[in-house]
Amino acid sequence: MPLLQVKNLEVSFALRNGSVKALQDINFSVERGDRIGIVGESGAGKSVLGFSILNLISRPGSITNGEVLFEGRNLANLPAEELRNIRGNRISMIFQDPMMTLNPVLTIGTQMIECLKAHRQITDENARKIAIQKLQQVYIPSPETRLDQYPHELSGGMRQRIVIAISLLMDPEIIIADEPTTALDVTIQAEIMELILELCERNDVALIMITHDLGVISQITKQLFVMYAGRIIEQGPTKEIINDAQHPYTQGLINALPQMTVRGERLQQIRGSMPSLNDSLTGCAFNPRCDHAEDICTETLPSYTASGGCKVACHLVEKMKNQEVLS
Amino acid sequence: MLAFLIKRLIQAVVVMFVISIISFSIQDNLGDPLRELVGQSVSEAERELLRDKLGLNDSFLVQYVRFAGKALQGDLGNSYFFKKPALEVILAKLPATLDLVFGATLIIVFLSIPLGVFSALKPQSIFSKLIMGLSTVGISIPVFLTAICLIYIFAIELSWAPAFGRGDTGSFLGLWDTSFLTIDGLSHLILPCITLASIMLPLFIRLIRSEMLEVLQSEYVRFAWAKGLSPSRIHYIHALKNTMLPVITVGGVQIGTMVAYTILTETVFQWPGMGFLFLEAVNRVDTPLIVAYMIVVGGIFILVNTIVDLIYGLVNPTVKLIRSK
Ligand SMILES: Nc1ncnc2c1ncn2[C@@H]1O[C@H](COP(=O)(O)OP(=O)(O)OP(=O)(O)O)[C@@H](O)[C@H]1O
Ligand SMILES: [Mg+2]
């Protein structure tokens, strides 16, 4: 049994003009110590996916179908008490923007100690010790003084380190990192990524790394899931996808990477933008932007085609492959 | 801290200066004080003499400087009616008014926070909808109507509480006479305090509700859930504290404004406070009293705002007034 298994997950938001499906048919599993990546452009549903694993989708959204099985228990309909025992304890999450993640009116110490106290019987003194120890693990200088400081007294990078320390407090099995570096200075982005990687490796924690940066993900993860408009459109070993993407969208993402562009040439980009989820689109959601789109693409939703170690949701995979061989 | 107090002091000086100019100009335009001072029988020549003596014929500027100079020494002139220093007359009525404001503030604080928080936490419940409905109605009912209804129901029909006057007062440390110290005084406080509170209560409930709803949507509250904290910890430690920050700021201003609303309440309930006195003073064109009232109310405003800022600084760690680092 995998540590975490997401099955047919569907998340909808009930909006005034009907409901919007932010996630559909999401399937993947995570083993102990695994590192998987989830990529996709803004609005693809990456954060919604991260939150829905912890059943943290709040109104007007809800999990409308499917299961999130953690050690066989379905988090999507677990009683609140039991869910609380898992959140922050067995599975923890690092949020996108460290400037907004910490409560501005509580000290760092309070925000760390309360987490320990929520999950186990522990004295303030011992909780403080553990907090200091975790702050040291994320290389925060003079951790004792940090505990009595408020978030605004610390820099963004420092705050994200603290969020990482909080996520490690209870030695979880899984950490979900939702674009942990996008809000940070470029200079410290790599540092934070390395830190997360190092800590996951050292503690044998499974990592679900959400990002829109393919460059980062290729160095960190083994499995990759590419999301587009609420669906996974390509999945497989990271190396394989990076080297030989099958889905036109993934190809576009890779070609848009700066290092893929020859010096002096214009950066490539995927034309158009992702459709809004409440647009009623039939067929493949990518078809309006796809250079290869044919009639079938606008008519029916593609199912997965196996291609090497990967699964690709595209009608034209076979065809494009053949063309490649011919040319 | 020192810098804060100095800043406040400068602000206070500016505000008081503006108030003094306004009140002094009103003085000039509020009819002829001589008519109040002397009877009809005095001849025009004698009146002119009196005007000269009182300095009423000097230029605006000269009169203002004279007025301000005296005001700085605490002399705002004698009330024409009471023939006593205006400031003294006003300050004698201050405790009664502050009783009202204090009582109403207590009611507001102890009702608006639980009701606002509840309606934010359970927006779909029937009770929340009732709270919101009533507060909408509450905002649109004029004060005097509330007062009259309360008097009719609770004083006349049910005779549960007296409808006018201040009742017995007790002395607080020998400095201050307050109705809060006697049973009779408390019973007299009930209806006027409810009336005064009713003006602001709906506003505060709505403010707390909307702030809380916003805070509940914030990332740090979501992160608190992701940490596996209990709902009560998230609601009352993480969310409530952040909700109260803007409420404290608005609250300070509103409580200051409430002092002005006491004019109506005191009149309806015949409450012997400053507001009641002020209205009488207006009727009698007792200008020194009017001016003294405005200046005292301005002073209260500044004081309340300063206290509120201090409290805000205590609650909000990002504002450093007192904590020196
Ligand atoms: N509170 C909400 N109300 C309505 N729709 C929502 C809400 N939250 C998310 N959605 C829908 O879900 C979609 C995916 O949002 P999500 O935040 O997961 O994107 P993302 O992939 O994380 O993007 P980004 O890279 O910008 O973080 C949005 O486009 C939106 O349509
Ligand atoms: Mg996101």
GROMACS .gro file of N, CA and C in nm, chain B residues 21-115:
model
  285
  348ILE      N    1  -1.071   7.815   1.737
  348ILE     CA    2  -1.107   7.911   1.631
  348ILE      C    3  -1.254   7.894   1.594
  349ILE      N    4  -1.292   7.768   1.574
  349ILE     CA    5  -1.431   7.743   1.534
  349ILE      C    6  -1.527   7.792   1.642
  350SER      N    7  -1.497   7.750   1.765
  350SER     CA    8  -1.593   7.786   1.869
  350SER      C    9  -1.594   7.937   1.890
  351PHE      N   10  -1.479   7.998   1.871
  351PHE     CA   11  -1.477   8.143   1.888
  351PHE      C   12  -1.555   8.213   1.777
  352SER      N   13  -1.545   8.163   1.657
  352SER     CA   14  -1.622   8.226   1.548
  352SER      C   15  -1.772   8.208   1.571
  353ILE      N   16  -1.807   8.092   1.625
  353ILE     CA   17  -1.949   8.069   1.654
  353ILE      C   18  -1.997   8.174   1.753
  354GLN      N   19  -1.912   8.195   1.851
  354GLN     CA   20  -1.944   8.293   1.954
  354GLN      C   21  -1.987   8.425   1.891
  355ASP      N   22  -1.913   8.464   1.787
  355ASP     CA   23  -1.938   8.590   1.720
  355ASP      C   24  -2.074   8.594   1.651
  356ASN      N   25  -2.120   8.477   1.608
  356ASN     CA   26  -2.239   8.475   1.522
  356ASN      C   27  -2.364   8.421   1.590
  357LEU      N   28  -2.355   8.401   1.718
  357LEU     CA   29  -2.467   8.335   1.785
  357LEU      C   30  -2.565   8.433   1.848
  358GLY      N   31  -2.588   8.541   1.786
  358GLY     CA   32  -2.681   8.637   1.844
  358GLY      C   33  -2.610   8.728   1.942
  359ASP      N   34  -2.681   8.818   1.997
  359ASP     CA   35  -2.622   8.921   2.081
  359ASP      C   36  -2.621   8.878   2.226
  360PRO      N   37  -2.503   8.856   2.280
  360PRO     CA   38  -2.498   8.811   2.419
  360PRO      C   39  -2.557   8.915   2.516
  361LEU      N   40  -2.557   9.041   2.473
  361LEU     CA   41  -2.606   9.144   2.564
  361LEU      C   42  -2.753   9.124   2.596
  362ARG      N   43  -2.825   9.073   2.499
  362ARG     CA   44  -2.967   9.053   2.521
  362ARG      C   45  -2.988   8.957   2.637
  363GLU      N   46  -2.892   8.863   2.648
  363GLU     CA   47  -2.903   8.766   2.757
  363GLU      C   48  -2.855   8.827   2.888
  364LEU      N   49  -2.755   8.913   2.876
  364LEU     CA   50  -2.694   8.967   2.998
  364LEU      C   51  -2.783   9.070   3.065
  365VAL      N   52  -2.842   9.155   2.982
  365VAL     CA   53  -2.919   9.265   3.040
  365VAL      C   54  -3.063   9.258   2.990
  366GLY      N   55  -3.148   9.324   3.061
  366GLY     CA   56  -3.290   9.321   3.023
  366GLY      C   57  -3.319   9.414   2.907
  367GLN      N   58  -3.444   9.420   2.868
  367GLN     CA   59  -3.488   9.507   2.759
  367GLN      C   60  -3.477   9.655   2.798
  368SER      N   61  -3.482   9.680   2.930
  368SER     CA   62  -3.498   9.818   2.976
  368SER      C   63  -3.371   9.902   2.958
  369VAL      N   64  -3.258   9.836   2.932
  369VAL     CA   65  -3.133   9.913   2.926
  369VAL      C   66  -3.124   9.990   2.793
  370SER      N   67  -3.081  10.112   2.802
  370SER     CA   68  -3.081  10.196   2.682
  370SER      C   69  -2.968  10.158   2.587
  371GLU      N   70  -2.979  10.203   2.465
  371GLU     CA   71  -2.880  10.169   2.363
  371GLU      C   72  -2.742  10.221   2.399
  372ALA      N   73  -2.736  10.342   2.457
  372ALA     CA   74  -2.607  10.400   2.494
  372ALA      C   75  -2.538  10.316   2.600
  373GLU      N   76  -2.618  10.275   2.695
  373GLU     CA   77  -2.562  10.192   2.802
  373GLU      C   78  -2.511  10.060   2.745
  374ARG      N   79  -2.588  10.007   2.653
  374ARG     CA   80  -2.548   9.881   2.590
  374ARG      C   81  -2.412   9.897   2.520
  375GLU      N   82  -2.400  10.009   2.448
  375GLU     CA   83  -2.276  10.033   2.375
  375GLU      C   84  -2.159  10.038   2.472
  376LEU      N   85  -2.181  10.103   2.585
  376LEU     CA   86  -2.080  10.115   2.688
  376LEU      C   87  -2.038   9.976   2.738
  377LEU      N   88  -2.140   9.894   2.760
  377LEU     CA   89  -2.116   9.757   2.809
  377LEU      C   90  -2.038   9.676   2.706
  378ARG      N   91  -2.077   9.695   2.578
  378ARG     CA   92  -2.007   9.624   2.471
  378ARG      C   93  -1.860   9.657   2.472
  379ASP      N   94  -1.834   9.790   2.485
  379ASP     CA   95  -1.695   9.833   2.490
  379ASP      C   96  -1.622   9.768   2.606
  380LYS      N   97  -1.689   9.769   2.719
  380LYS     CA   98  -1.629   9.717   2.840
  380LYS      C   99  -1.599   9.567   2.825
  381LEU      N  100  -1.687   9.498   2.762
  381LEU     CA  101  -1.669   9.354   2.743
  381LEU      C  102  -1.576   9.323   2.626
  382GLY      N  103  -1.537   9.429   2.554
  382GLY     CA  104  -1.445   9.408   2.443
  382GLY      C  105  -1.513   9.354   2.320
  383LEU      N  106  -1.642   9.365   2.314
  383LEU     CA  107  -1.713   9.308   2.200
  383LEU      C  108  -1.698   9.390   2.073
  384ASN      N  109  -1.643   9.511   2.087
  384ASN     CA  110  -1.628   9.595   1.968
  384ASN      C  111  -1.490   9.583   1.903
  385ASP      N  112  -1.400   9.510   1.970
  385ASP     CA  113  -1.266   9.495   1.913
  385ASP      C  114  -1.270   9.407   1.789
  386SER      N  115  -1.157   9.410   1.715
  386SER     CA  116  -1.152   9.328   1.594
  386SER      C  117  -1.150   9.179   1.630
  387PHE      N  118  -1.182   9.096   1.533
  387PHE     CA  119  -1.188   8.951   1.553
  387PHE      C  120  -1.057   8.900   1.612
  388LEU      N  121  -0.948   8.945   1.549
  388LEU     CA  122  -0.817   8.895   1.590
  388LEU      C  123  -0.788   8.931   1.735
  389VAL      N  124  -0.811   9.057   1.767
  389VAL     CA  125  -0.783   9.102   1.904
  389VAL      C  126  -0.867   9.021   2.003
  390GLN      N  127  -0.992   9.004   1.966
  390GLN     CA  128  -1.080   8.929   2.056
  390GLN      C  129  -1.033   8.785   2.071
  391TYR      N  130  -0.987   8.727   1.956
  391TYR     CA  131  -0.946   8.588   1.963
  391TYR      C  132  -0.822   8.571   2.050
  392VAL      N  133  -0.726   8.663   2.030
  392VAL     CA  134  -0.602   8.651   2.108
  392VAL      C  135  -0.634   8.665   2.256
  393ARG      N  136  -0.722   8.756   2.287
  393ARG     CA  137  -0.759   8.773   2.427
  393ARG      C  138  -0.824   8.644   2.479
  394PHE      N  139  -0.912   8.591   2.395
  394PHE     CA  140  -0.983   8.469   2.432
  394PHE      C  141  -0.887   8.352   2.453
  395ALA      N  142  -0.795   8.339   2.356
  395ALA     CA  143  -0.702   8.226   2.363
  395ALA      C  144  -0.610   8.239   2.483
  396GLY      N  145  -0.565   8.362   2.507
  396GLY     CA  146  -0.475   8.384   2.620
  396GLY      C  147  -0.540   8.341   2.750
  397LYS      N  148  -0.665   8.381   2.763
  397LYS     CA  149  -0.735   8.342   2.886
  397LYS      C  150  -0.759   8.192   2.889
  398ALA      N  151  -0.795   8.140   2.774
  398ALA     CA  152  -0.827   7.997   2.767
  398ALA      C  153  -0.709   7.914   2.812
  399LEU      N  154  -0.589   7.958   2.773
  399LEU     CA  155  -0.469   7.884   2.810
  399LEU      C  156  -0.453   7.878   2.961
  400GLN      N  157  -0.508   7.978   3.030
  400GLN     CA  158  -0.499   7.974   3.176
  400GLN      C  159  -0.622   7.904   3.236
  401GLY      N  160  -0.698   7.841   3.153
  401GLY     CA  161  -0.814   7.766   3.203
  401GLY      C  162  -0.935   7.856   3.221
  402ASP      N  163  -0.928   7.976   3.171
  402ASP     CA  164  -1.040   8.068   3.188
  402ASP      C  165  -1.116   8.081   3.056
  403LEU      N  166  -1.233   8.021   3.051
  403LEU     CA  167  -1.312   8.029   2.927
  403LEU      C  168  -1.426   8.127   2.944
  404GLY      N  169  -1.415   8.213   3.039
  404GLY     CA  170  -1.520   8.312   3.060
  404GLY      C  171  -1.625   8.260   3.156
  405ASN      N  172  -1.712   8.353   3.200
  405ASN     CA  173  -1.819   8.313   3.290
  405ASN      C  174  -1.944   8.280   3.209
  406SER      N  175  -2.013   8.178   3.257
  406SER     CA  176  -2.143   8.149   3.195
  406SER      C  177  -2.236   8.266   3.222
  407TYR      N  178  -2.303   8.312   3.115
  407TYR     CA  179  -2.396   8.424   3.133
  407TYR      C  180  -2.507   8.385   3.229
  408PHE      N  181  -2.550   8.260   3.219
  408PHE     CA  182  -2.667   8.217   3.294
  408PHE      C  183  -2.632   8.181   3.438
  409PHE      N  184  -2.526   8.100   3.454
  409PHE     CA  185  -2.493   8.054   3.589
  409PHE      C  186  -2.408   8.154   3.665
  410LYS      N  187  -2.355   8.251   3.594
  410LYS     CA  188  -2.267   8.351   3.654
  410LYS      C  189  -2.149   8.286   3.727
  411LYS      N  190  -2.102   8.179   3.668
  411LYS     CA  191  -1.986   8.109   3.725
  411LYS      C  192  -1.892   8.075   3.610
  412PRO      N  193  -1.764   8.045   3.637
  412PRO     CA  194  -1.673   8.008   3.528
  412PRO      C  195  -1.732   7.894   3.446
  413ALA      N  196  -1.734   7.912   3.313
  413ALA     CA  197  -1.800   7.815   3.224
  413ALA      C  198  -1.738   7.677   3.237
  414LEU      N  199  -1.605   7.675   3.244
  414LEU     CA  200  -1.535   7.547   3.249
  414LEU      C  201  -1.579   7.468   3.373
  415GLU      N  202  -1.590   7.541   3.483
  415GLU     CA  203  -1.630   7.478   3.609
  415GLU      C  204  -1.770   7.418   3.595
  416VAL      N  205  -1.860   7.495   3.534
  416VAL     CA  206  -1.998   7.448   3.518
  416VAL      C  207  -2.000   7.320   3.435
  417ILE      N  208  -1.923   7.320   3.326
  417ILE     CA  209  -1.919   7.203   3.238
  417ILE      C  210  -1.858   7.082   3.309
  418LEU      N  211  -1.744   7.106   3.371
  418LEU     CA  212  -1.673   6.994   3.434
  418LEU      C  213  -1.755   6.931   3.545
  419ALA      N  214  -1.839   7.012   3.610
  419ALA     CA  215  -1.924   6.956   3.715
  419ALA      C  216  -2.020   6.852   3.658
  420LYS      N  217  -2.052   6.868   3.529
  420LYS     CA  218  -2.146   6.774   3.467
  420LYS      C  219  -2.075   6.659   3.397
  421LEU      N  220  -1.941   6.667   3.391
  421LEU     CA  221  -1.865   6.565   3.318
  421LEU      C  222  -1.887   6.423   3.371
  422PRO      N  223  -1.882   6.403   3.506
  422PRO     CA  224  -1.898   6.265   3.555
  422PRO      C  225  -2.027   6.200   3.507
  423ALA      N  226  -2.134   6.274   3.505
  423ALA     CA  227  -2.262   6.216   3.463
  423ALA      C  228  -2.254   6.167   3.319
  424THR      N  229  -2.195   6.248   3.233
  424THR     CA  230  -2.184   6.210   3.092
  424THR      C  231  -2.090   6.090   3.075
  425LEU      N  232  -1.979   6.094   3.148
  425LEU     CA  233  -1.885   5.983   3.134
  425LEU      C  234  -1.946   5.852   3.185
  426ASP      N  235  -2.030   5.861   3.286
  426ASP     CA  236  -2.103   5.742   3.332
  426ASP      C  237  -2.178   5.679   3.215
  427LEU      N  238  -2.249   5.764   3.144
  427LEU     CA  239  -2.327   5.716   3.030
  427LEU      C  240  -2.238   5.652   2.925
  428VAL      N  241  -2.134   5.725   2.888
  428VAL     CA  242  -2.045   5.677   2.783
  428VAL      C  243  -1.979   5.546   2.826
  429PHE      N  244  -1.937   5.542   2.952
  429PHE     CA  245  -1.871   5.422   3.001
  429PHE      C  246  -1.967   5.303   2.998
  430GLY      N  247  -2.088   5.327   3.048
  430GLY     CA  248  -2.188   5.220   3.048
  430GLY      C  249  -2.217   5.169   2.908
  431ALA      N  250  -2.234   5.263   2.817
  431ALA     CA  251  -2.265   5.224   2.679
  431ALA      C  252  -2.147   5.148   2.618
  432THR      N  253  -2.026   5.193   2.649
  432THR     CA  254  -1.907   5.125   2.596
  432THR      C  255  -1.901   4.981   2.646
  433LEU      N  256  -1.931   4.963   2.775
  433LEU     CA  257  -1.932   4.827   2.829
  433LEU      C  258  -2.031   4.740   2.752
  434ILE      N  259  -2.151   4.795   2.733
  434ILE     CA  260  -2.253   4.717   2.661
  434ILE      C  261  -2.202   4.681   2.522
  435ILE      N  262  -2.145   4.780   2.454
  435ILE     CA  263  -2.098   4.756   2.318
  435ILE      C  264  -1.990   4.649   2.316
  436VAL      N  265  -1.891   4.662   2.405
  436VAL     CA  266  -1.780   4.567   2.404
  436VAL      C  267  -1.831   4.426   2.433
  437PHE      N  268  -1.917   4.414   2.534
  437PHE     CA  269  -1.957   4.280   2.575
  437PHE      C  270  -2.063   4.218   2.485
  438LEU      N  271  -2.125   4.297   2.402
  438LEU     CA  272  -2.219   4.238   2.307
  438LEU      C  273  -2.160   4.223   2.167
  439SER      N  274  -2.090   4.326   2.122
  439SER     CA  275  -2.048   4.325   1.981
  439SER      C  276  -1.944   4.216   1.954
  440ILE      N  277  -1.853   4.192   2.048
  440ILE     CA  278  -1.749   4.093   2.021
  440ILE      C  279  -1.808   3.952   2.008
  441PRO      N  280  -1.882   3.905   2.110
  441PRO     CA  281  -1.938   3.770   2.090
  441PRO      C  282  -2.034   3.760   1.970
  442LEU      N  283  -2.118   3.860   1.953
  442LEU     CA  284  -2.214   3.851   1.843
  442LEU      C  285  -2.144   3.858   1.707
   0.00000   0.00000   0.00000
